[in-house]
mmCIF file of C-alpha atoms in Angstrom:
data_model
loop_
_atom_site.group_PDB
_atom_site.id
_atom_site.type_symbol
_atom_site.label_atom_id
_atom_site.label_comp_id
_atom_site.label_asym_id
_atom_site.label_seq_id
_atom_site.Cartn_x
_atom_site.Cartn_y
_atom_site.Cartn_z
ATOM 1 C CA MET A 168 -48.626 -61.888 -12.453
ATOM 2 C CA GLN A 169 -46.297 -60.353 -9.853
ATOM 3 C CA GLY A 170 -45.466 -57.500 -12.284
ATOM 4 C CA GLU A 171 -44.217 -57.021 -15.843
ATOM 5 C CA SER A 172 -40.729 -58.228 -16.735
ATOM 6 C CA VAL A 173 -38.197 -55.410 -17.061
ATOM 7 C CA GLU A 174 -34.520 -55.078 -17.796
ATOM 8 C CA PRO A 175 -32.680 -54.963 -14.438
ATOM 9 C CA GLU A 176 -30.842 -51.779 -15.364
ATOM 10 C CA ALA A 177 -34.163 -50.023 -15.927
ATOM 11 C CA VAL A 178 -34.988 -50.470 -12.239
ATOM 12 C CA GLY A 179 -31.546 -49.847 -10.765
ATOM 13 C CA LEU A 180 -30.237 -53.413 -10.676
ATOM 14 C CA SER A 181 -27.197 -54.996 -12.306
ATOM 15 C CA SER A 182 -27.927 -57.818 -14.770
ATOM 16 C CA GLU A 183 -24.426 -59.175 -14.303
ATOM 17 C CA ARG A 184 -24.764 -59.321 -10.530
ATOM 18 C CA LEU A 185 -28.267 -60.798 -10.588
ATOM 19 C CA GLU A 186 -26.894 -63.584 -12.781
ATOM 20 C CA ARG A 187 -24.805 -64.685 -9.806
ATOM 21 C CA ILE A 188 -28.037 -66.129 -8.423
ATOM 22 C CA VAL A 189 -28.149 -68.709 -11.238
ATOM 23 C CA PRO A 190 -25.021 -70.747 -10.347
ATOM 24 C CA TRP A 191 -26.041 -70.478 -6.686
ATOM 25 C CA MET A 192 -29.394 -72.084 -7.537
ATOM 26 C CA ARG A 193 -27.768 -74.756 -9.677
ATOM 27 C CA ALA A 194 -25.284 -75.685 -6.958
ATOM 28 C CA TYR A 195 -28.057 -76.372 -4.437
ATOM 29 C CA VAL A 196 -29.876 -78.639 -6.897
ATOM 30 C CA GLU A 197 -26.882 -80.418 -8.390
ATOM 31 C CA ASP A 198 -25.421 -81.124 -4.944
ATOM 32 C CA GLY A 199 -28.709 -82.761 -3.929
ATOM 33 C CA ARG A 200 -29.378 -80.206 -1.191
ATOM 34 C CA LEU A 201 -32.650 -78.940 -2.697
ATOM 35 C CA PRO A 202 -35.037 -80.654 -5.134
ATOM 36 C CA GLY A 203 -35.677 -77.422 -7.000
ATOM 37 C CA LEU A 204 -36.212 -73.744 -6.312
ATOM 38 C CA SER A 205 -37.413 -70.500 -7.850
ATOM 39 C CA VAL A 206 -36.333 -66.931 -7.179
ATOM 40 C CA THR A 207 -38.183 -63.725 -8.035
ATOM 41 C CA VAL A 208 -36.636 -60.261 -7.639
ATOM 42 C CA ALA A 209 -38.894 -57.280 -8.350
ATOM 43 C CA ARG A 210 -38.226 -53.554 -8.063
ATOM 44 C CA ARG A 211 -40.150 -50.385 -8.908
ATOM 45 C CA GLY A 212 -43.126 -52.354 -10.180
ATOM 46 C CA GLY A 213 -41.210 -54.635 -12.545
ATOM 47 C CA VAL A 214 -39.787 -58.146 -12.275
ATOM 48 C CA ALA A 215 -36.055 -57.943 -12.916
ATOM 49 C CA PHE A 216 -35.205 -61.580 -12.223
ATOM 50 C CA SER A 217 -37.396 -64.699 -12.286
ATOM 51 C CA ARG A 218 -35.771 -68.108 -12.595
ATOM 52 C CA ALA A 219 -36.586 -71.682 -11.642
ATOM 53 C CA HIS A 220 -34.180 -74.602 -11.490
ATOM 54 C CA GLY A 221 -34.397 -78.278 -10.586
ATOM 55 C CA LEU A 222 -37.481 -80.393 -10.003
ATOM 56 C CA SER A 223 -40.701 -79.880 -8.106
ATOM 57 C CA ASP A 224 -41.205 -83.655 -7.941
ATOM 58 C CA LEU A 225 -38.190 -85.954 -8.040
ATOM 59 C CA ALA A 226 -40.039 -89.234 -8.693
ATOM 60 C CA ARG A 227 -42.131 -87.816 -11.536
ATOM 61 C CA GLY A 228 -39.349 -85.673 -12.982
ATOM 62 C CA THR A 229 -41.538 -82.551 -12.961
ATOM 63 C CA PRO A 230 -39.510 -79.368 -13.572
ATOM 64 C CA MET A 231 -39.706 -76.536 -11.076
ATOM 65 C CA ALA A 232 -41.485 -73.657 -12.836
ATOM 66 C CA HIS A 233 -42.770 -70.167 -12.202
ATOM 67 C CA ASP A 234 -46.304 -71.516 -11.768
ATOM 68 C CA THR A 235 -45.332 -74.396 -9.461
ATOM 69 C CA ILE A 236 -47.651 -74.525 -6.455
ATOM 70 C CA VAL A 237 -45.894 -74.940 -3.103
ATOM 71 C CA ARG A 238 -46.740 -75.147 0.595
ATOM 72 C CA VAL A 239 -45.906 -71.693 1.914
ATOM 73 C CA TYR A 240 -46.655 -72.684 5.521
ATOM 74 C CA SER A 241 -45.963 -69.671 7.775
ATOM 75 C CA MET A 242 -46.017 -67.259 4.851
ATOM 76 C CA THR A 243 -49.779 -67.690 5.451
ATOM 77 C CA LYS A 244 -49.421 -65.545 8.585
ATOM 78 C CA PRO A 245 -49.183 -62.140 6.830
ATOM 79 C CA LEU A 246 -52.450 -62.861 4.973
ATOM 80 C CA THR A 247 -54.215 -63.831 8.207
ATOM 81 C CA SER A 248 -52.853 -60.681 9.837
ATOM 82 C CA THR A 249 -54.202 -58.682 6.896
ATOM 83 C CA ALA A 250 -57.609 -60.274 7.433
ATOM 84 C CA ILE A 251 -57.828 -59.295 11.105
ATOM 85 C CA MET A 252 -56.588 -55.772 10.319
ATOM 86 C CA MET A 253 -59.345 -55.376 7.721
ATOM 87 C CA LEU A 254 -61.831 -56.014 10.523
ATOM 88 C CA TYR A 255 -59.889 -53.573 12.724
ATOM 89 C CA GLU A 256 -60.404 -50.914 10.060
ATOM 90 C CA GLU A 257 -64.143 -51.610 10.196
ATOM 91 C CA GLY A 258 -64.158 -50.618 13.877
ATOM 92 C CA ARG A 259 -64.872 -54.125 15.149
ATOM 93 C CA PHE A 260 -62.210 -54.005 17.911
ATOM 94 C CA GLN A 261 -59.117 -52.193 19.165
ATOM 95 C CA LEU A 262 -55.639 -53.731 19.239
ATOM 96 C CA ASP A 263 -55.477 -53.584 23.033
ATOM 97 C CA ASP A 264 -58.865 -55.299 23.426
ATOM 98 C CA PRO A 265 -58.705 -58.583 25.343
ATOM 99 C CA VAL A 266 -59.446 -61.539 23.073
ATOM 100 C CA THR A 267 -61.874 -62.729 25.765
ATOM 101 C CA ARG A 268 -64.274 -60.139 24.355
ATOM 102 C CA PHE A 269 -64.793 -62.562 21.460
ATOM 103 C CA LEU A 270 -63.214 -65.813 22.679
ATOM 104 C CA PRO A 271 -64.369 -66.402 26.258
ATOM 105 C CA GLU A 272 -62.466 -69.697 26.394
ATOM 106 C CA PHE A 273 -59.325 -67.625 27.074
ATOM 107 C CA ARG A 274 -60.640 -66.286 30.386
ATOM 108 C CA ASP A 275 -58.706 -67.037 33.575
ATOM 109 C CA MET A 276 -55.606 -68.310 31.795
ATOM 110 C CA ARG A 277 -52.736 -69.645 33.868
ATOM 111 C CA VAL A 278 -48.993 -69.507 33.248
ATOM 112 C CA LEU A 279 -46.689 -72.468 33.745
ATOM 113 C CA THR A 280 -43.958 -72.045 36.369
ATOM 114 C CA GLY A 281 -42.754 -75.647 36.774
ATOM 115 C CA GLY A 282 -43.844 -79.124 37.706
ATOM 116 C CA SER A 283 -44.464 -82.059 35.372
ATOM 117 C CA ARG A 284 -46.910 -83.172 32.699
ATOM 118 C CA LEU A 285 -49.169 -84.769 35.308
ATOM 119 C CA ARG A 286 -48.667 -82.112 38.001
ATOM 120 C CA PRO A 287 -47.961 -78.770 36.315
ATOM 121 C CA GLU A 288 -47.338 -75.775 38.556
ATOM 122 C CA THR A 289 -49.001 -72.555 37.414
ATOM 123 C CA VAL A 290 -49.861 -69.025 38.478
ATOM 124 C CA PRO A 291 -52.726 -66.835 37.227
ATOM 125 C CA ALA A 292 -52.075 -64.735 34.133
ATOM 126 C CA GLU A 293 -51.550 -61.126 35.172
ATOM 127 C CA ARG A 294 -53.808 -59.890 32.366
ATOM 128 C CA ASP A 295 -55.795 -61.173 29.412
ATOM 129 C CA ILE A 296 -54.205 -61.823 26.025
ATOM 130 C CA THR A 297 -54.874 -58.916 23.658
ATOM 131 C CA VAL A 298 -55.312 -58.887 19.895
ATOM 132 C CA ARG A 299 -51.935 -57.198 19.562
ATOM 133 C CA ASP A 300 -50.330 -59.959 21.648
ATOM 134 C CA LEU A 301 -51.572 -62.479 19.087
ATOM 135 C CA LEU A 302 -50.328 -60.406 16.143
ATOM 136 C CA THR A 303 -46.866 -59.943 17.674
ATOM 137 C CA HIS A 304 -46.360 -63.466 19.136
ATOM 138 C CA THR A 305 -46.220 -62.112 22.677
ATOM 139 C CA SER A 306 -49.354 -63.925 23.878
ATOM 140 C CA GLY A 307 -47.653 -66.678 25.887
ATOM 141 C CA LEU A 308 -48.879 -69.347 23.468
ATOM 142 C CA THR A 309 -46.392 -71.753 21.861
ATOM 143 C CA TYR A 310 -46.033 -74.513 19.237
ATOM 144 C CA GLY A 311 -46.062 -78.209 20.046
ATOM 145 C CA PHE A 312 -43.505 -79.079 17.371
ATOM 146 C CA MET A 313 -40.706 -77.259 19.186
ATOM 147 C CA GLU A 314 -40.416 -80.029 21.784
ATOM 148 C CA SER A 315 -38.444 -77.823 24.168
ATOM 149 C CA THR A 316 -40.860 -77.000 27.019
ATOM 150 C CA LEU A 317 -43.472 -78.721 29.132
ATOM 151 C CA VAL A 318 -46.204 -76.632 27.477
ATOM 152 C CA ASP A 319 -45.025 -77.832 24.050
ATOM 153 C CA GLN A 320 -45.475 -81.389 25.304
ATOM 154 C CA MET A 321 -48.973 -80.581 26.566
ATOM 155 C CA TYR A 322 -49.871 -79.269 23.111
ATOM 156 C CA ARG A 323 -48.775 -82.559 21.568
ATOM 157 C CA ASP A 324 -50.599 -84.592 24.196
ATOM 158 C CA GLN A 325 -53.844 -82.677 23.634
ATOM 159 C CA GLY A 326 -53.711 -82.542 19.841
ATOM 160 C CA VAL A 327 -53.122 -78.794 19.499
ATOM 161 C CA ASP A 328 -51.896 -79.049 15.907
ATOM 162 C CA PHE A 329 -53.634 -76.973 13.260
ATOM 163 C CA GLN A 330 -51.814 -78.778 10.449
ATOM 164 C CA THR A 331 -53.086 -82.280 11.187
ATOM 165 C CA ALA A 332 -56.340 -81.832 13.153
ATOM 166 C CA GLU A 333 -59.487 -83.178 11.505
ATOM 167 C CA THR A 334 -62.060 -81.556 13.813
ATOM 168 C CA SER A 335 -62.587 -77.797 13.456
ATOM 169 C CA LEU A 336 -60.725 -74.529 13.910
ATOM 170 C CA ALA A 337 -62.855 -73.715 16.966
ATOM 171 C CA ASP A 338 -62.116 -77.108 18.534
ATOM 172 C CA VAL A 339 -58.321 -76.825 18.260
ATOM 173 C CA VAL A 340 -58.391 -73.261 19.631
ATOM 174 C CA ALA A 341 -60.503 -74.442 22.572
ATOM 175 C CA ARG A 342 -57.971 -77.207 23.305
ATOM 176 C CA ALA A 343 -55.158 -74.636 23.404
ATOM 177 C CA ALA A 344 -57.150 -72.356 25.712
ATOM 178 C CA ARG A 345 -57.443 -75.156 28.295
ATOM 179 C CA LEU A 346 -53.646 -75.398 28.611
ATOM 180 C CA PRO A 347 -51.294 -73.079 30.498
ATOM 181 C CA LEU A 348 -49.378 -70.296 28.817
ATOM 182 C CA LEU A 349 -45.610 -70.448 28.397
ATOM 183 C CA ALA A 350 -45.136 -66.857 29.643
ATOM 184 C CA GLN A 351 -47.149 -63.937 30.921
ATOM 185 C CA PRO A 352 -48.988 -62.112 28.111
ATOM 186 C CA GLY A 353 -46.765 -59.383 26.685
ATOM 187 C CA ALA A 354 -43.643 -60.510 28.541
ATOM 188 C CA GLU A 355 -41.778 -62.583 25.938
ATOM 189 C CA TRP A 356 -41.630 -63.190 22.197
ATOM 190 C CA ASN A 357 -42.457 -66.820 21.486
ATOM 191 C CA TYR A 358 -43.316 -68.033 18.000
ATOM 192 C CA SER A 359 -46.652 -69.775 18.342
ATOM 193 C CA ILE A 360 -50.123 -70.806 17.237
ATOM 194 C CA ALA A 361 -51.228 -67.207 17.855
ATOM 195 C CA THR A 362 -51.936 -66.580 14.171
ATOM 196 C CA ASP A 363 -54.126 -69.700 14.038
ATOM 197 C CA VAL A 364 -56.083 -68.214 16.933
ATOM 198 C CA LEU A 365 -56.348 -64.998 14.880
ATOM 199 C CA GLY A 366 -57.890 -67.026 12.049
ATOM 200 C CA HIS A 367 -60.573 -68.258 14.422
ATOM 201 C CA LEU A 368 -61.008 -64.696 15.708
ATOM 202 C CA VAL A 369 -61.618 -63.527 12.134
ATOM 203 C CA ALA A 370 -64.343 -66.168 11.768
ATOM 204 C CA VAL A 371 -66.025 -65.200 15.040
ATOM 205 C CA ILE A 372 -65.973 -61.452 14.391
ATOM 206 C CA ALA A 373 -66.930 -61.663 10.703
ATOM 207 C CA GLY A 374 -69.505 -64.401 11.198
ATOM 208 C CA VAL A 375 -68.212 -66.493 8.273
ATOM 209 C CA PRO A 376 -65.722 -69.401 8.138
ATOM 210 C CA PHE A 377 -62.128 -68.202 8.174
ATOM 211 C CA ASP A 378 -61.209 -69.840 4.864
ATOM 212 C CA THR A 379 -64.267 -68.264 3.226
ATOM 213 C CA PHE A 380 -63.274 -64.815 4.516
ATOM 214 C CA LEU A 381 -59.703 -65.206 3.270
ATOM 215 C CA ARG A 382 -60.812 -66.343 -0.197
ATOM 216 C CA GLU A 383 -63.571 -63.773 -0.690
ATOM 217 C CA ARG A 384 -62.008 -60.737 0.976
ATOM 218 C CA ILE A 385 -58.277 -61.121 0.182
ATOM 219 C CA ILE A 386 -57.240 -63.947 -2.165
ATOM 220 C CA ARG A 387 -59.761 -63.318 -4.950
ATOM 221 C CA PRO A 388 -59.674 -59.491 -4.817
ATOM 222 C CA LEU A 389 -55.872 -59.605 -5.106
ATOM 223 C CA GLY A 390 -56.053 -62.011 -8.054
ATOM 224 C CA MET A 391 -54.145 -64.792 -6.272
ATOM 225 C CA VAL A 392 -55.581 -67.499 -8.515
ATOM 226 C CA ASP A 393 -53.571 -70.463 -7.222
ATOM 227 C CA THR A 394 -53.650 -69.700 -3.489
ATOM 228 C CA ASP A 395 -55.845 -71.833 -1.210
ATOM 229 C CA PHE A 396 -55.837 -74.327 1.658
ATOM 230 C CA HIS A 397 -55.741 -77.305 -0.707
ATOM 231 C CA VAL A 398 -54.888 -78.063 -4.335
ATOM 232 C CA PRO A 399 -57.814 -79.052 -6.596
ATOM 233 C CA ALA A 400 -57.426 -82.104 -8.823
ATOM 234 C CA GLU A 401 -56.957 -80.071 -12.013
ATOM 235 C CA LYS A 402 -53.906 -78.304 -10.494
ATOM 236 C CA LEU A 403 -52.169 -81.253 -8.827
ATOM 237 C CA ALA A 404 -49.784 -81.662 -11.770
ATOM 238 C CA ARG A 405 -48.327 -78.241 -10.856
ATOM 239 C CA PHE A 406 -48.057 -79.020 -7.129
ATOM 240 C CA ALA A 407 -44.612 -79.733 -5.681
ATOM 241 C CA SER A 408 -43.800 -82.640 -3.394
ATOM 242 C CA ASN A 409 -42.196 -81.900 -0.048
ATOM 243 C CA TYR A 410 -38.854 -83.288 1.127
ATOM 244 C CA ALA A 411 -36.449 -83.582 4.044
ATOM 245 C CA LEU A 412 -32.893 -84.842 4.285
ATOM 246 C CA GLY A 413 -32.758 -88.514 5.205
ATOM 247 C CA GLN A 414 -30.190 -90.072 7.527
ATOM 248 C CA ASP A 415 -28.027 -90.735 4.485
ATOM 249 C CA GLY A 416 -28.052 -87.026 3.624
ATOM 250 C CA ARG A 417 -30.241 -87.533 0.569
ATOM 251 C CA LEU A 418 -33.596 -85.932 -0.182
ATOM 252 C CA THR A 419 -36.462 -88.044 1.182
ATOM 253 C CA LEU A 420 -40.143 -87.618 0.328
ATOM 254 C CA ILE A 421 -42.293 -86.523 3.278
ATOM 255 C CA ASP A 422 -45.490 -85.357 1.536
ATOM 256 C CA ASP A 423 -46.412 -86.446 -1.986
ATOM 257 C CA ALA A 424 -47.936 -83.875 -4.317
ATOM 258 C CA ALA A 425 -50.707 -86.096 -5.664
ATOM 259 C CA GLU A 426 -51.449 -88.263 -2.641
ATOM 260 C CA GLY A 427 -50.673 -86.025 0.338
ATOM 261 C CA ARG A 428 -53.021 -84.148 2.613
ATOM 262 C CA TYR A 429 -53.207 -81.061 0.377
ATOM 263 C CA ALA A 430 -54.960 -83.038 -2.367
ATOM 264 C CA ARG A 431 -58.274 -82.678 -0.550
ATOM 265 C CA PRO A 432 -60.049 -79.882 1.358
ATOM 266 C CA ARG A 433 -58.840 -79.435 4.924
ATOM 267 C CA ALA A 434 -61.137 -79.637 7.942
ATOM 268 C CA VAL A 435 -59.069 -77.026 9.789
ATOM 269 C CA PRO A 436 -57.894 -74.008 7.750
ATOM 270 C CA SER A 437 -54.636 -72.996 9.441
ATOM 271 C CA GLY A 438 -54.158 -69.240 9.510
ATOM 272 C CA GLY A 439 -50.667 -69.840 10.789
ATOM 273 C CA GLY A 440 -49.486 -72.168 8.048
ATOM 274 C CA GLY A 441 -52.139 -73.722 5.844
ATOM 275 C CA LEU A 442 -51.889 -72.045 2.453
ATOM 276 C CA VAL A 443 -50.367 -73.147 -0.831
ATOM 277 C CA SER A 444 -49.357 -70.506 -3.367
ATOM 278 C CA THR A 445 -47.111 -69.663 -6.316
ATOM 279 C CA ALA A 446 -44.397 -67.093 -6.995
ATOM 280 C CA ALA A 447 -46.825 -65.050 -9.099
ATOM 281 C CA ASP A 448 -49.555 -65.119 -6.460
ATOM 282 C CA TYR A 449 -47.324 -64.244 -3.543
ATOM 283 C CA GLY A 450 -45.768 -61.539 -5.672
ATOM 284 C CA ARG A 451 -49.200 -59.934 -5.896
ATOM 285 C CA PHE A 452 -49.445 -59.939 -2.106
ATOM 286 C CA CYS A 453 -46.000 -58.317 -1.865
ATOM 287 C CA ARG A 454 -47.056 -55.656 -4.369
ATOM 288 C CA PHE A 455 -50.189 -55.057 -2.273
ATOM 289 C CA ILE A 456 -48.058 -54.362 0.811
ATOM 290 C CA LEU A 457 -45.629 -52.185 -1.176
ATOM 291 C CA GLY A 458 -48.659 -50.342 -2.530
ATOM 292 C CA GLY A 459 -49.746 -49.346 0.962
ATOM 293 C CA GLY A 460 -52.759 -51.666 1.018
ATOM 294 C CA ALA A 461 -53.846 -51.439 -2.615
ATOM 295 C CA LEU A 462 -53.144 -53.358 -5.836
ATOM 296 C CA ASP A 463 -54.392 -52.666 -9.360
ATOM 297 C CA GLY A 464 -57.124 -50.352 -8.122
ATOM 298 C CA VAL A 465 -58.289 -52.703 -5.365
ATOM 299 C CA ARG A 466 -57.781 -51.320 -1.847
ATOM 300 C CA LEU A 467 -58.076 -53.715 1.082
ATOM 301 C CA LEU A 468 -56.261 -51.671 3.752
ATOM 302 C CA GLY A 469 -55.509 -48.005 4.315
ATOM 303 C CA ARG A 470 -51.885 -46.934 3.990
ATOM 304 C CA LYS A 471 -51.703 -45.898 7.665
ATOM 305 C CA THR A 472 -52.807 -49.385 8.678
ATOM 306 C CA VAL A 473 -50.057 -50.954 6.560
ATOM 307 C CA ALA A 474 -47.580 -48.523 8.120
ATOM 308 C CA LEU A 475 -48.710 -49.695 11.569
ATOM 309 C CA MET A 476 -48.428 -53.348 10.583
ATOM 310 C CA THR A 477 -44.899 -52.909 9.264
ATOM 311 C CA ALA A 478 -43.615 -50.973 12.296
ATOM 312 C CA ASN A 479 -41.805 -52.703 15.149
ATOM 313 C CA HIS A 480 -44.182 -53.317 18.073
ATOM 314 C CA LEU A 481 -41.607 -54.769 20.461
ATOM 315 C CA PRO A 482 -39.620 -52.744 23.035
ATOM 316 C CA GLY A 483 -36.461 -53.755 21.159
ATOM 317 C CA ASP A 484 -35.444 -56.646 18.975
ATOM 318 C CA LEU A 485 -36.336 -60.332 19.288
ATOM 319 C CA ALA A 486 -33.118 -61.044 21.172
ATOM 320 C CA GLU A 487 -34.282 -58.732 23.971
ATOM 321 C CA MET A 488 -37.666 -60.442 24.348
ATOM 322 C CA GLY A 489 -36.656 -63.459 26.417
ATOM 323 C CA GLN A 490 -34.807 -66.278 24.692
ATOM 324 C CA PRO A 491 -36.697 -67.189 21.490
ATOM 325 C CA ARG A 492 -36.538 -70.933 20.862
ATOM 326 C CA PHE A 493 -37.419 -70.853 17.172
ATOM 327 C CA SER A 494 -38.147 -68.314 14.470
ATOM 328 C CA GLU A 495 -38.171 -67.989 10.703
ATOM 329 C CA SER A 496 -35.761 -65.091 11.295
ATOM 330 C CA SER A 497 -32.594 -64.296 13.196
ATOM 331 C CA TYR A 498 -33.050 -62.421 16.496
ATOM 332 C CA SER A 499 -30.502 -59.623 16.886
ATOM 333 C CA GLY A 500 -31.424 -56.473 15.009
ATOM 334 C CA ILE A 501 -34.849 -57.854 14.044
ATOM 335 C CA GLY A 502 -38.133 -56.657 15.536
ATOM 336 C CA PHE A 503 -41.695 -57.748 14.911
ATOM 337 C CA GLY A 504 -44.744 -55.898 13.649
ATOM 338 C CA LEU A 505 -48.328 -57.040 13.136
ATOM 339 C CA GLY A 506 -47.674 -60.184 11.098
ATOM 340 C CA PHE A 507 -44.122 -59.599 9.815
ATOM 341 C CA SER A 508 -40.582 -59.434 11.112
ATOM 342 C CA VAL A 509 -39.152 -55.921 10.829
ATOM 343 C CA MET A 510 -35.519 -55.098 10.120
ATOM 344 C CA LEU A 511 -34.257 -52.655 12.748
ATOM 345 C CA ASP A 512 -30.480 -52.693 12.345
ATOM 346 C CA PRO A 513 -28.676 -54.610 9.575
ATOM 347 C CA ALA A 514 -25.371 -54.289 11.437
ATOM 348 C CA ARG A 515 -26.773 -56.023 14.513
ATOM 349 C CA ALA A 516 -28.516 -58.572 12.306
ATOM 350 C CA GLN A 517 -25.174 -59.104 10.507
ATOM 351 C CA ILE A 518 -26.835 -59.175 7.100
ATOM 352 C CA LEU A 519 -27.464 -56.800 4.211
ATOM 353 C CA GLY A 520 -30.832 -55.089 4.409
ATOM 354 C CA THR A 521 -32.715 -51.880 5.125
ATOM 355 C CA PRO A 522 -34.333 -50.624 8.333
ATOM 356 C CA GLY A 523 -38.099 -50.963 7.907
ATOM 357 C CA GLU A 524 -37.938 -53.964 5.611
ATOM 358 C CA VAL A 525 -40.490 -56.695 6.484
ATOM 359 C CA ALA A 526 -40.179 -60.417 5.937
ATOM 360 C CA TRP A 527 -41.073 -63.938 6.953
ATOM 361 C CA GLY A 528 -40.587 -67.518 5.838
ATOM 362 C CA GLY A 529 -42.202 -70.928 5.840
ATOM 363 C CA ALA A 530 -41.276 -74.311 7.295
ATOM 364 C CA ALA A 531 -40.364 -75.762 3.872
ATOM 365 C CA SER A 532 -37.583 -73.164 3.381
ATOM 366 C CA THR A 533 -39.706 -70.632 1.496
ATOM 367 C CA ALA A 534 -39.182 -66.929 2.190
ATOM 368 C CA PHE A 535 -40.064 -63.411 1.144
ATOM 369 C CA TRP A 536 -38.995 -59.935 2.067
ATOM 370 C CA ILE A 537 -40.370 -56.536 1.167
ATOM 371 C CA ASP A 538 -38.139 -53.447 1.250
ATOM 372 C CA PRO A 539 -40.253 -50.269 0.965
ATOM 373 C CA ALA A 540 -37.220 -47.955 0.982
ATOM 374 C CA GLU A 541 -35.783 -49.739 -2.056
ATOM 375 C CA ASP A 542 -39.236 -50.415 -3.599
ATOM 376 C CA LEU A 543 -38.179 -54.051 -3.827
ATOM 377 C CA PHE A 544 -39.424 -57.522 -2.960
ATOM 378 C CA VAL A 545 -37.877 -60.965 -3.248
ATOM 379 C CA ILE A 546 -39.553 -64.385 -3.148
ATOM 380 C CA LEU A 547 -37.769 -67.711 -2.659
ATOM 381 C CA LEU A 548 -39.769 -70.910 -3.154
ATOM 382 C CA THR A 549 -38.613 -74.487 -2.591
ATOM 383 C CA GLN A 550 -39.869 -77.498 -0.587
ATOM 384 C CA LEU A 551 -37.405 -78.749 2.021
ATOM 385 C CA MET A 552 -38.098 -79.176 5.718
ATOM 386 C CA PRO A 553 -37.013 -77.898 8.140
ATOM 387 C CA SER A 554 -36.304 -74.340 7.057
ATOM 388 C CA SER A 555 -33.097 -74.300 9.101
ATOM 389 C CA THR A 556 -31.460 -77.020 6.942
ATOM 390 C CA TRP A 557 -29.506 -74.611 4.713
ATOM 391 C CA PRO A 558 -28.792 -70.831 4.977
ATOM 392 C CA VAL A 559 -30.522 -70.151 1.648
ATOM 393 C CA ARG A 560 -32.372 -67.057 2.828
ATOM 394 C CA ARG A 561 -29.318 -65.213 4.094
ATOM 395 C CA GLU A 562 -27.290 -66.182 1.034
ATOM 396 C CA LEU A 563 -30.004 -64.932 -1.314
ATOM 397 C CA ARG A 564 -30.240 -61.637 0.574
ATOM 398 C CA VAL A 565 -26.558 -60.985 -0.058
ATOM 399 C CA LEU A 566 -26.825 -61.925 -3.741
ATOM 400 C CA THR A 567 -29.868 -59.687 -4.206
ATOM 401 C CA TYR A 568 -28.721 -56.564 -2.371
ATOM 402 C CA ALA A 569 -25.302 -56.762 -4.016
ATOM 403 C CA ALA A 570 -27.077 -56.179 -7.348
ATOM 404 C CA LEU A 571 -28.443 -52.729 -6.431
ATOM 405 C CA THR A 572 -26.857 -49.969 -8.487
ATOM 406 C CA ASP A 573 -28.901 -46.912 -7.485
#
């Protein structure tokens, strides 16, 4: 479980104000904007609010529930970042080490300056990509799905897609390494496949497959019983289908729970977006971070390492690091640590929050945030792509923080 249920007032929250979340949830479902959703609000070790509304599968009429399994997509990234930092604690590398120490395919990288798909113009990278560059999305790598730059197009042309590839993690990383970078390493913040590269780096350094490392060293020790890269047959009845808005504005199925690609083991375990999980499981991960790297007597990271991961590693906020083309976060007032966004200034971000709070979201509109100063975490689960369809995350932040009473 993500913690024992408690009365909101016992942990400094208003029951009356938390109940405002319920009609908000209902409105999204009854208006046909979301198939179903669940919200968990936990503070001071107890769960003060945990509700589910709507359906996890429209065709089958399956209710959304607390144990519904969903695609968390990029909420995989903090777990992958935890994995590489566990190896960091073992003395295997330093954050400023070039990744070429372990992945020689990234030697002699070039950076795109212009040209076309057939005749790209490039210059040599001024330095190698470092491990910290990968953790902070300042490596110069990108995502093919963004469809906004020539490098994005090259990714699509060469099959650099960790979600759909059927070869191997090493193969897709090697394909990416043969293509130019979008920017000089360290120069800009660009959301990217960097965390997928970190997954491969974990496998190379640890000498075991990445998915094996994640299961044996993080998922099982933390008691995340429903978290994996696919959904076994005996759990498919609890797995949600995934939706998008069709041209008519109605919810349209894009990945079926029982017959989609998560119903079988994946050839490429995506460290950037491959996991499925539940509210209870991800709540355990949030408690682990709030606990400074330990949960229920199991310590995976030292508290100073967690403090480093949850600090801002950028010179300023995301808005100052070039012109980000996509993020699971806003840009002004938000920095980035080693695997999480970091709240720097709620006034600049124009949203309620606390400096030092860490967060991220997934492509199907899922989200979490962890507020160490308030000893609080919140998890939002649903299945609607893309995550920018509705402002559910910002609305839930306001509803949640408005319920604090001490």
